[in-house]
Coordinates of N, CA, C and O in Angstrom, one line a residue:
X284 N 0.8 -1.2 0.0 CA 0.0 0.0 0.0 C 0.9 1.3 0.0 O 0.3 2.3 -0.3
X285 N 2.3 1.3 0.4 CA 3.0 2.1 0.6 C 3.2 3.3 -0.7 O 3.9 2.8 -1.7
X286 N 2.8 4.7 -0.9 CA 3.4 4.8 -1.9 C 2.7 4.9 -3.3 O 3.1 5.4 -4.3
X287 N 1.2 4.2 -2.9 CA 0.2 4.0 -3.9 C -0.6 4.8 -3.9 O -0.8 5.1 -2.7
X288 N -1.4 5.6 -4.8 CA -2.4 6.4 -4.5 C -3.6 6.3 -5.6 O -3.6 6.1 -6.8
X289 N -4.8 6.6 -4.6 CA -6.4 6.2 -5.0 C -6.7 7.6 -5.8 O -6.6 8.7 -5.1
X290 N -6.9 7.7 -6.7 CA -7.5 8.9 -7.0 C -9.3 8.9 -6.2 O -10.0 7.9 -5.9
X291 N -9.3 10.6 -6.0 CA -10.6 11.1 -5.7 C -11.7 11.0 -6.3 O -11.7 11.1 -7.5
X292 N -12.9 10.7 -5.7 CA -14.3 11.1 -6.3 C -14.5 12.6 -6.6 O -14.1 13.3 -5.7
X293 N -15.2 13.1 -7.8 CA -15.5 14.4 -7.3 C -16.0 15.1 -6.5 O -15.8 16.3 -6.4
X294 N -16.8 14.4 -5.7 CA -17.6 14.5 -4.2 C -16.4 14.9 -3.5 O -16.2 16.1 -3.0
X295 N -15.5 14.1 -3.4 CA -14.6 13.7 -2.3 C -13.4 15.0 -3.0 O -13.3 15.8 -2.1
X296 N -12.8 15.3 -3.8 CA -12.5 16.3 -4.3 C -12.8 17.9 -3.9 O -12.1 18.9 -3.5
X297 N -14.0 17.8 -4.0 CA -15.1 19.1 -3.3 C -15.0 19.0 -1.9 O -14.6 20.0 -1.4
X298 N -15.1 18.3 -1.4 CA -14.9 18.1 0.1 C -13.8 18.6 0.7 O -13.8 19.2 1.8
X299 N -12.7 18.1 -0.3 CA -11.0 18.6 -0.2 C -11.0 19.5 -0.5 O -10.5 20.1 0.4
X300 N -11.4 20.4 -1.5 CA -10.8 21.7 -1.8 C -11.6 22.4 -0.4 O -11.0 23.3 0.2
X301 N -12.7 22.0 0.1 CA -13.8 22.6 0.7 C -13.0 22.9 2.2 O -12.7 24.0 2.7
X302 N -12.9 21.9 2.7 CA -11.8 22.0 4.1 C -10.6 22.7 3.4 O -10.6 23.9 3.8
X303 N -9.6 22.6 2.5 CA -8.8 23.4 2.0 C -8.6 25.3 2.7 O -7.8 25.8 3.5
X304 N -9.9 26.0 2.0 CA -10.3 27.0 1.6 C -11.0 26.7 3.4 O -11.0 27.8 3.8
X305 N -11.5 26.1 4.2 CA -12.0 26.3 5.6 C -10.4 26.7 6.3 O -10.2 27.8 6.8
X306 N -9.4 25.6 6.2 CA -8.6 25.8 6.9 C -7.4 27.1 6.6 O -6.3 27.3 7.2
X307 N -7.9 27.5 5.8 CA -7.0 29.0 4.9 C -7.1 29.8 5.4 O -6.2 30.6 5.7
X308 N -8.6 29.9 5.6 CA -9.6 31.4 6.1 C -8.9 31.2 7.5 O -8.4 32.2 8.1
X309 N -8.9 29.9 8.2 CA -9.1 29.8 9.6 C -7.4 30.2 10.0 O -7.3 30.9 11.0
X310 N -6.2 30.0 9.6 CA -5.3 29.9 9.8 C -3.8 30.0 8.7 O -2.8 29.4 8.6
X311 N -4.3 31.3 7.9 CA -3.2 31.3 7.1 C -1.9 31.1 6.9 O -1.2 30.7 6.0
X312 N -1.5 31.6 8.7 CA -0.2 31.3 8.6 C 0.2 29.7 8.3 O 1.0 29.3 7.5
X313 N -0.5 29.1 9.2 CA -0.2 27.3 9.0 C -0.6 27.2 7.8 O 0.4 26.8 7.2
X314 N -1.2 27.3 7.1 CA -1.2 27.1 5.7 C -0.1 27.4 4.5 O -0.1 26.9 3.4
X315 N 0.8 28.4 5.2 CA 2.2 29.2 4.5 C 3.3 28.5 4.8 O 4.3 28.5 4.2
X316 N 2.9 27.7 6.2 CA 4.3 27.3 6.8 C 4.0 26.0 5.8 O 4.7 25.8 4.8
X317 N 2.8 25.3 6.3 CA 3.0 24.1 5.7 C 3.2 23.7 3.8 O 3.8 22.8 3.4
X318 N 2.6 24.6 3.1 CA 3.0 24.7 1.9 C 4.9 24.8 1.4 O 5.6 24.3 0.6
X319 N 5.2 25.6 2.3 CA 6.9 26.0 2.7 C 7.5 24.9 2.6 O 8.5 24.7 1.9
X320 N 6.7 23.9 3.4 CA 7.5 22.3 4.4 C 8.2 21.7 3.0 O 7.6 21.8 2.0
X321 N 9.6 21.2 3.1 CA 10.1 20.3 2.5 C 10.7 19.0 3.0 O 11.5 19.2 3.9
X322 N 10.6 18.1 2.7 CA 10.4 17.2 2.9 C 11.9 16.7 3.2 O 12.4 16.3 4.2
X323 N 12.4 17.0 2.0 CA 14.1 16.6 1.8 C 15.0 17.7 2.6 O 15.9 17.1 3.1
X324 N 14.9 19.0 2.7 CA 15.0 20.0 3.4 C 15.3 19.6 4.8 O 16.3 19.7 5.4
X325 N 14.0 19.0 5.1 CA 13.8 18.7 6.6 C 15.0 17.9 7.5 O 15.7 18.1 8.5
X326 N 14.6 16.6 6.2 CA 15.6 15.2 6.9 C 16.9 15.9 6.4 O 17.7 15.8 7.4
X327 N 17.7 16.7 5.2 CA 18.9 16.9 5.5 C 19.5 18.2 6.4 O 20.7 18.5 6.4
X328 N 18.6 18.6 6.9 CA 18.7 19.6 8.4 C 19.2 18.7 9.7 O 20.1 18.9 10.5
X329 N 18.1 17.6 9.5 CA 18.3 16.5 10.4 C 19.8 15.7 10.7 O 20.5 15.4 11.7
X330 N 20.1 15.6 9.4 CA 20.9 14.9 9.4 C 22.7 16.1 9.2 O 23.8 15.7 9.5
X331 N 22.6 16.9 9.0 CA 23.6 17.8 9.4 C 23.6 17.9 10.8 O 24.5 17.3 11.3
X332 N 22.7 18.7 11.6 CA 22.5 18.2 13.5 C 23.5 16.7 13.7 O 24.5 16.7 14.4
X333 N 22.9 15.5 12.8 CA 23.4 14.7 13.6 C 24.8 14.5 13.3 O 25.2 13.8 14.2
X334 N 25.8 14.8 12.5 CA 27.0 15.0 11.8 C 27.5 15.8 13.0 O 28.3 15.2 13.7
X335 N 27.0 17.1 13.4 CA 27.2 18.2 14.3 C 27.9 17.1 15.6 O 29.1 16.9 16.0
X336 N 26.3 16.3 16.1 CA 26.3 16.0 17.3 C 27.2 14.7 17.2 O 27.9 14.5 18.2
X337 N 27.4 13.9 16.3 CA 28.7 13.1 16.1 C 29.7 13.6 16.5 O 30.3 13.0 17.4
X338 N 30.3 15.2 15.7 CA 31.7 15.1 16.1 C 31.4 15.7 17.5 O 32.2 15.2 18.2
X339 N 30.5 16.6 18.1 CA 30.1 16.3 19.9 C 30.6 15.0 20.4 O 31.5 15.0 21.3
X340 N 30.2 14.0 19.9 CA 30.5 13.4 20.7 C 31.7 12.2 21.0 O 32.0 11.4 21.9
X341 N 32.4 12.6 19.5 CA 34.1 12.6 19.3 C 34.8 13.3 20.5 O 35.8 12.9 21.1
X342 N 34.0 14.6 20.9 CA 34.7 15.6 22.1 C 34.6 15.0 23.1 O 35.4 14.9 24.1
X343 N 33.2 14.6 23.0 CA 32.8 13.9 24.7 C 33.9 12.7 25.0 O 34.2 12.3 26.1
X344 N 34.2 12.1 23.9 CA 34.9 11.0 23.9 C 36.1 11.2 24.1 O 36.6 10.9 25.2
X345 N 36.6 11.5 23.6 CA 37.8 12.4 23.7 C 38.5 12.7 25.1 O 39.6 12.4 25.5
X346 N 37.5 13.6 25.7 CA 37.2 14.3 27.0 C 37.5 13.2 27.9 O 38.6 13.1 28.4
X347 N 36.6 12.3 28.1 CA 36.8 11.5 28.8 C 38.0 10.3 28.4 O 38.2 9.3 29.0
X348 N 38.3 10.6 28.0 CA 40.2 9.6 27.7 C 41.1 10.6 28.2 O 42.1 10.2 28.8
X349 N 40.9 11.4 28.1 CA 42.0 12.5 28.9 C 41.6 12.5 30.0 O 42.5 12.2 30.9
X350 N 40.1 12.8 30.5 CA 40.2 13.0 31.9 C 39.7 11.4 32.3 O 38.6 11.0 32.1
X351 N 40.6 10.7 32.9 CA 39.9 9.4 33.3 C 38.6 8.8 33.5 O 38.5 7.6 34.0
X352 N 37.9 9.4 33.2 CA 36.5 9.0 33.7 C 35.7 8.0 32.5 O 35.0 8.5 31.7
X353 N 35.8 7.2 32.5 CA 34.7 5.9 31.9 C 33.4 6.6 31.7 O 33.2 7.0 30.5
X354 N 32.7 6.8 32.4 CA 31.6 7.0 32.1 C 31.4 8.6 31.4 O 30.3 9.1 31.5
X355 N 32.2 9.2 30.9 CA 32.3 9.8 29.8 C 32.6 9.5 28.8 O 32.0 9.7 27.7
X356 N 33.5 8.8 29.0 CA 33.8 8.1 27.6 C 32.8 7.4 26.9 O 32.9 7.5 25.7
X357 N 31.8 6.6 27.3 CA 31.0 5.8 27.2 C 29.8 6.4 26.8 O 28.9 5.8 26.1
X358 N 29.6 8.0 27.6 CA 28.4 8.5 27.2 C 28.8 9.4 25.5 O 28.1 9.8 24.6
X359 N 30.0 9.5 25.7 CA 30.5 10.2 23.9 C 30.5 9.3 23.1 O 30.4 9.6 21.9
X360 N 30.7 7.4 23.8 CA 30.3 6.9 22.5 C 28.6 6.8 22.4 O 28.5 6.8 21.2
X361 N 28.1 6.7 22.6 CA 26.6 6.3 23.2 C 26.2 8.0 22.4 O 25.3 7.8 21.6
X362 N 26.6 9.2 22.4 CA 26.2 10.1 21.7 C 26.3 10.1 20.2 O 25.5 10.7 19.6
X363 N 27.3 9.3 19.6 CA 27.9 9.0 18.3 C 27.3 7.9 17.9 O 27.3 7.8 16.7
X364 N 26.8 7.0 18.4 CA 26.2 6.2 17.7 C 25.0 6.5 17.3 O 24.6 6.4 16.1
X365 N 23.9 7.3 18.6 CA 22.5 7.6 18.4 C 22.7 8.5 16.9 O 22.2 8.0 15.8
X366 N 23.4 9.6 16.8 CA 23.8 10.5 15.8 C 23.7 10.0 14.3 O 23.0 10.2 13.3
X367 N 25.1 9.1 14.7 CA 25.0 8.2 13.6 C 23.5 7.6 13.0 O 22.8 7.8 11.9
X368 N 23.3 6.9 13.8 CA 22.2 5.9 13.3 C 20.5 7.2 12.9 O 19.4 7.2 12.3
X369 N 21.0 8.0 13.6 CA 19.9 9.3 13.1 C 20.3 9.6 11.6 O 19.6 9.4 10.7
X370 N 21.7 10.2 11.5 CA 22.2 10.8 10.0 C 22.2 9.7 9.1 O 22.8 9.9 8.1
X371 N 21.6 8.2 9.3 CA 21.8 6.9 8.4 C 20.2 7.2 8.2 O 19.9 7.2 7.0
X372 N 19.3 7.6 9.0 CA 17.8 7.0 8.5 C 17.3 8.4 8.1 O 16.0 8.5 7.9
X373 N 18.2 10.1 7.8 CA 17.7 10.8 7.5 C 18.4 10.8 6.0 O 17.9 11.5 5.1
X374 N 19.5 10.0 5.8 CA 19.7 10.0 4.5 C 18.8 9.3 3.6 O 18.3 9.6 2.5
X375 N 18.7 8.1 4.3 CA 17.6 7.0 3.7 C 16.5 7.8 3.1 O 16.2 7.7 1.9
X376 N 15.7 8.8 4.0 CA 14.3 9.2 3.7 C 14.4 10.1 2.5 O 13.6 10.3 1.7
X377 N 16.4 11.2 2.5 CA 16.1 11.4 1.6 C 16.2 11.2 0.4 O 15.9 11.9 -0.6
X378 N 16.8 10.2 0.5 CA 17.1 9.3 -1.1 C 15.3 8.9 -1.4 O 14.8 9.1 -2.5
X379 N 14.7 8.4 -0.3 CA 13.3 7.9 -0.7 C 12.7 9.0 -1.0 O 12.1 9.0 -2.1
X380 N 12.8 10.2 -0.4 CA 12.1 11.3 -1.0 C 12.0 11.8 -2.3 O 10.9 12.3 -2.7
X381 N 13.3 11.6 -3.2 CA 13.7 12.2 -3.6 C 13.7 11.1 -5.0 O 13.9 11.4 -6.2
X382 N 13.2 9.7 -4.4 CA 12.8 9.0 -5.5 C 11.3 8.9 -5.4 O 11.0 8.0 -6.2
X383 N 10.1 9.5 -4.7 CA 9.2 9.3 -4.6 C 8.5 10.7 -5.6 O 7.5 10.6 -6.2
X384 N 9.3 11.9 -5.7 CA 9.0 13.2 -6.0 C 9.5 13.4 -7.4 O 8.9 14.1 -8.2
X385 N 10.8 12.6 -7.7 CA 11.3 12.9 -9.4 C 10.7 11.9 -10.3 O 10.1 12.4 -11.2
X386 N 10.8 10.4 -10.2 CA 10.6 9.5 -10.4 C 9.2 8.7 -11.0 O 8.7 8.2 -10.0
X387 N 8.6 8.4 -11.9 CA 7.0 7.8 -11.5 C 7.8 6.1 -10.9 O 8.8 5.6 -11.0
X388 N 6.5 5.9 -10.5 CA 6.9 4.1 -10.0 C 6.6 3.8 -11.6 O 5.8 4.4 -12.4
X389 N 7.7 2.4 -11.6 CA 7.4 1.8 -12.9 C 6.3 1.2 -13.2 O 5.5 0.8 -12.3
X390 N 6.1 0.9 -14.2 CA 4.7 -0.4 -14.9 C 4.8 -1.5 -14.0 O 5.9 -2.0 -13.7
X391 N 3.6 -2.0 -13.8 CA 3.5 -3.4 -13.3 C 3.9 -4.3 -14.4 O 3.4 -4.1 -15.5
X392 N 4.5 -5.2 -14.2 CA 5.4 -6.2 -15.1 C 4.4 -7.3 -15.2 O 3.5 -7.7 -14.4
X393 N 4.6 -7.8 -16.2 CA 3.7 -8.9 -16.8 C 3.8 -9.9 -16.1 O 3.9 -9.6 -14.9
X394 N 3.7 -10.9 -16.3 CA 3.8 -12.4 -14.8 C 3.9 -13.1 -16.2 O 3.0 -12.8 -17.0
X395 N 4.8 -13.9 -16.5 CA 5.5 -14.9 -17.4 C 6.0 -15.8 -16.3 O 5.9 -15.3 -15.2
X396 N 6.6 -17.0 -16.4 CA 7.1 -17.7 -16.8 C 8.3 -17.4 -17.2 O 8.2 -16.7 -18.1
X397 N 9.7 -17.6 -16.9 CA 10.9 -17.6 -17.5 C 11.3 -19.3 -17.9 O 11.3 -20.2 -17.2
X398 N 11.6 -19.2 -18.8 CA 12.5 -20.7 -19.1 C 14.0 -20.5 -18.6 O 14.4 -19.4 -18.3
X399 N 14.5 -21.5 -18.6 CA 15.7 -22.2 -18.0 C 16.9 -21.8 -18.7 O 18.0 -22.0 -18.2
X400 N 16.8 -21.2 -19.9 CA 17.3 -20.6 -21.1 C 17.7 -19.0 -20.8 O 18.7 -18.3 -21.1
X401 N 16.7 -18.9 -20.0 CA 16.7 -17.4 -19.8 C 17.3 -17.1 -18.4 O 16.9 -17.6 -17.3
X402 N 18.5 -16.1 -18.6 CA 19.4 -16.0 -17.2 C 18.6 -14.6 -16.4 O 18.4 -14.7 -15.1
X403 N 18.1 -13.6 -17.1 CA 18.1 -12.6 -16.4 C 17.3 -12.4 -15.3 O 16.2 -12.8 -15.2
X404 N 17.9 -11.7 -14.3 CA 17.0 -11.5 -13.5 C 18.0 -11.8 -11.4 O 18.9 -12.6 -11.5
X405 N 17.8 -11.6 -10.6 CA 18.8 -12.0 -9.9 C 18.2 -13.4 -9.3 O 17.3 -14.1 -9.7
X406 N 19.2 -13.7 -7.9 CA 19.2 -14.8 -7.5 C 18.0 -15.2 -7.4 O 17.5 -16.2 -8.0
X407 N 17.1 -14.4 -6.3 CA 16.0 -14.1 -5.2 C 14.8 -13.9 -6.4 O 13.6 -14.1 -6.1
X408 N 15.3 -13.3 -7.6 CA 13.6 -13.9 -8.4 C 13.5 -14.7 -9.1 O 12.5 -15.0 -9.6
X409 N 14.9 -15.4 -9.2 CA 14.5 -16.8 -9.8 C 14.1 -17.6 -8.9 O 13.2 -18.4 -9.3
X410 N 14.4 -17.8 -7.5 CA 13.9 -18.7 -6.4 C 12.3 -18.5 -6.1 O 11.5 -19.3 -5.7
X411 N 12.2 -16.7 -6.4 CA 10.9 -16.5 -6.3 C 10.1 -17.1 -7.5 O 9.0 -17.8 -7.3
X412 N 10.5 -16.9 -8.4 CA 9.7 -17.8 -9.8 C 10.0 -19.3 -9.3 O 9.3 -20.0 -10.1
X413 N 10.4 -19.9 -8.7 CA 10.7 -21.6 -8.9 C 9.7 -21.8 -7.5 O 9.1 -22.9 -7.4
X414 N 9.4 -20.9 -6.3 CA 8.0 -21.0 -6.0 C 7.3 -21.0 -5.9 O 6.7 -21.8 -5.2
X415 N 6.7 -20.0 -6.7 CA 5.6 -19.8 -7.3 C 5.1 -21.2 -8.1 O 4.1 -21.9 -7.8
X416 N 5.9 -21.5 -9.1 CA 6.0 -22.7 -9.5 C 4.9 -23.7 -9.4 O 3.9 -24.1 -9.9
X417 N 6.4 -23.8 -7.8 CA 5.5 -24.9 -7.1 C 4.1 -25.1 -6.8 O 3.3 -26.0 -7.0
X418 N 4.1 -23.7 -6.1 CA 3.1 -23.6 -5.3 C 1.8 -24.3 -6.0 O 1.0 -25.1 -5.5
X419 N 1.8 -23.2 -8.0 CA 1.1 -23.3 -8.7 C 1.2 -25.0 -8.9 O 0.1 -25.6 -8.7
X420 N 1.8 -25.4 -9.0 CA 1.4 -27.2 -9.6 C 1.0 -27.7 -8.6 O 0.8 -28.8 -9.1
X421 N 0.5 -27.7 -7.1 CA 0.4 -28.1 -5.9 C -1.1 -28.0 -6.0 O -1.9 -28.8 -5.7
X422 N -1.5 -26.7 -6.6 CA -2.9 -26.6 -6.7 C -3.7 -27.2 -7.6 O -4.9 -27.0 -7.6

């Protein structure tokens, strides 16, 4: 379902524009901000912070090897990983963003049959066709 979208009835269209033009009147500014909102914008703000708060916590780490204390140390690595693993899933969204916004999804592909003849394709969809297969002759 992810990704897919239902086009509107015109009922349902009217309804939309109708709250639209309610919520405009009621609240322009949020209507300015939110039109503004970027998506990709967002997560690579996100993800500079967490670059920021990485090398933070290179310091923190740091800090604590000079000054003897373990439990600094531990909390600078414990700052660099969260960071990390933040600047890993805001790059992710914006590579997805950024194929969700330039991109159309492709055509749904036909459902053939490959013969034995035919290489293309990787490992995991040939295994997935030789299940199918089965499954199909079982029935």
């Amino acid at each position: 379902m992810e990704g897919s979208t239902v086009p509107l009835s015109e009922e349902e269209q009217r309804q939309f524009e109708q709250l639209e033009r309610a919520l405009a009147a009621e609240d322009p500014k949020f209507v300015s901000a939110m039109r503004g909102t970027n998506v990709r914008l967002y997560y690579k703000r996100r993800a500079i912070l967490a670059g920021v708060g990485f090398v933070l916590g290179i310091v923190i780490l740091m800090a604590g090897a000079i000054i003897p204390n373990t439990i600094i140390g531990v909390i600078g690595f414990v700052v660099m990983v969260a960071c990390l693993y933040i600047a890993a899933l805001s790059m992710k969204r914006i590579s997805n963003a950024g194929d969700a916004d330039d991109i159309p999804p492709p055509p749904p592909q036909s459902k053939r049959h490959r013969t034995r003849h035919e290489s293309s394709g990787s490992f995991m969809e040939r295994m997935e066709d030789r299940w199918r297969r089965r499954r199909d002759e079982d029935l």
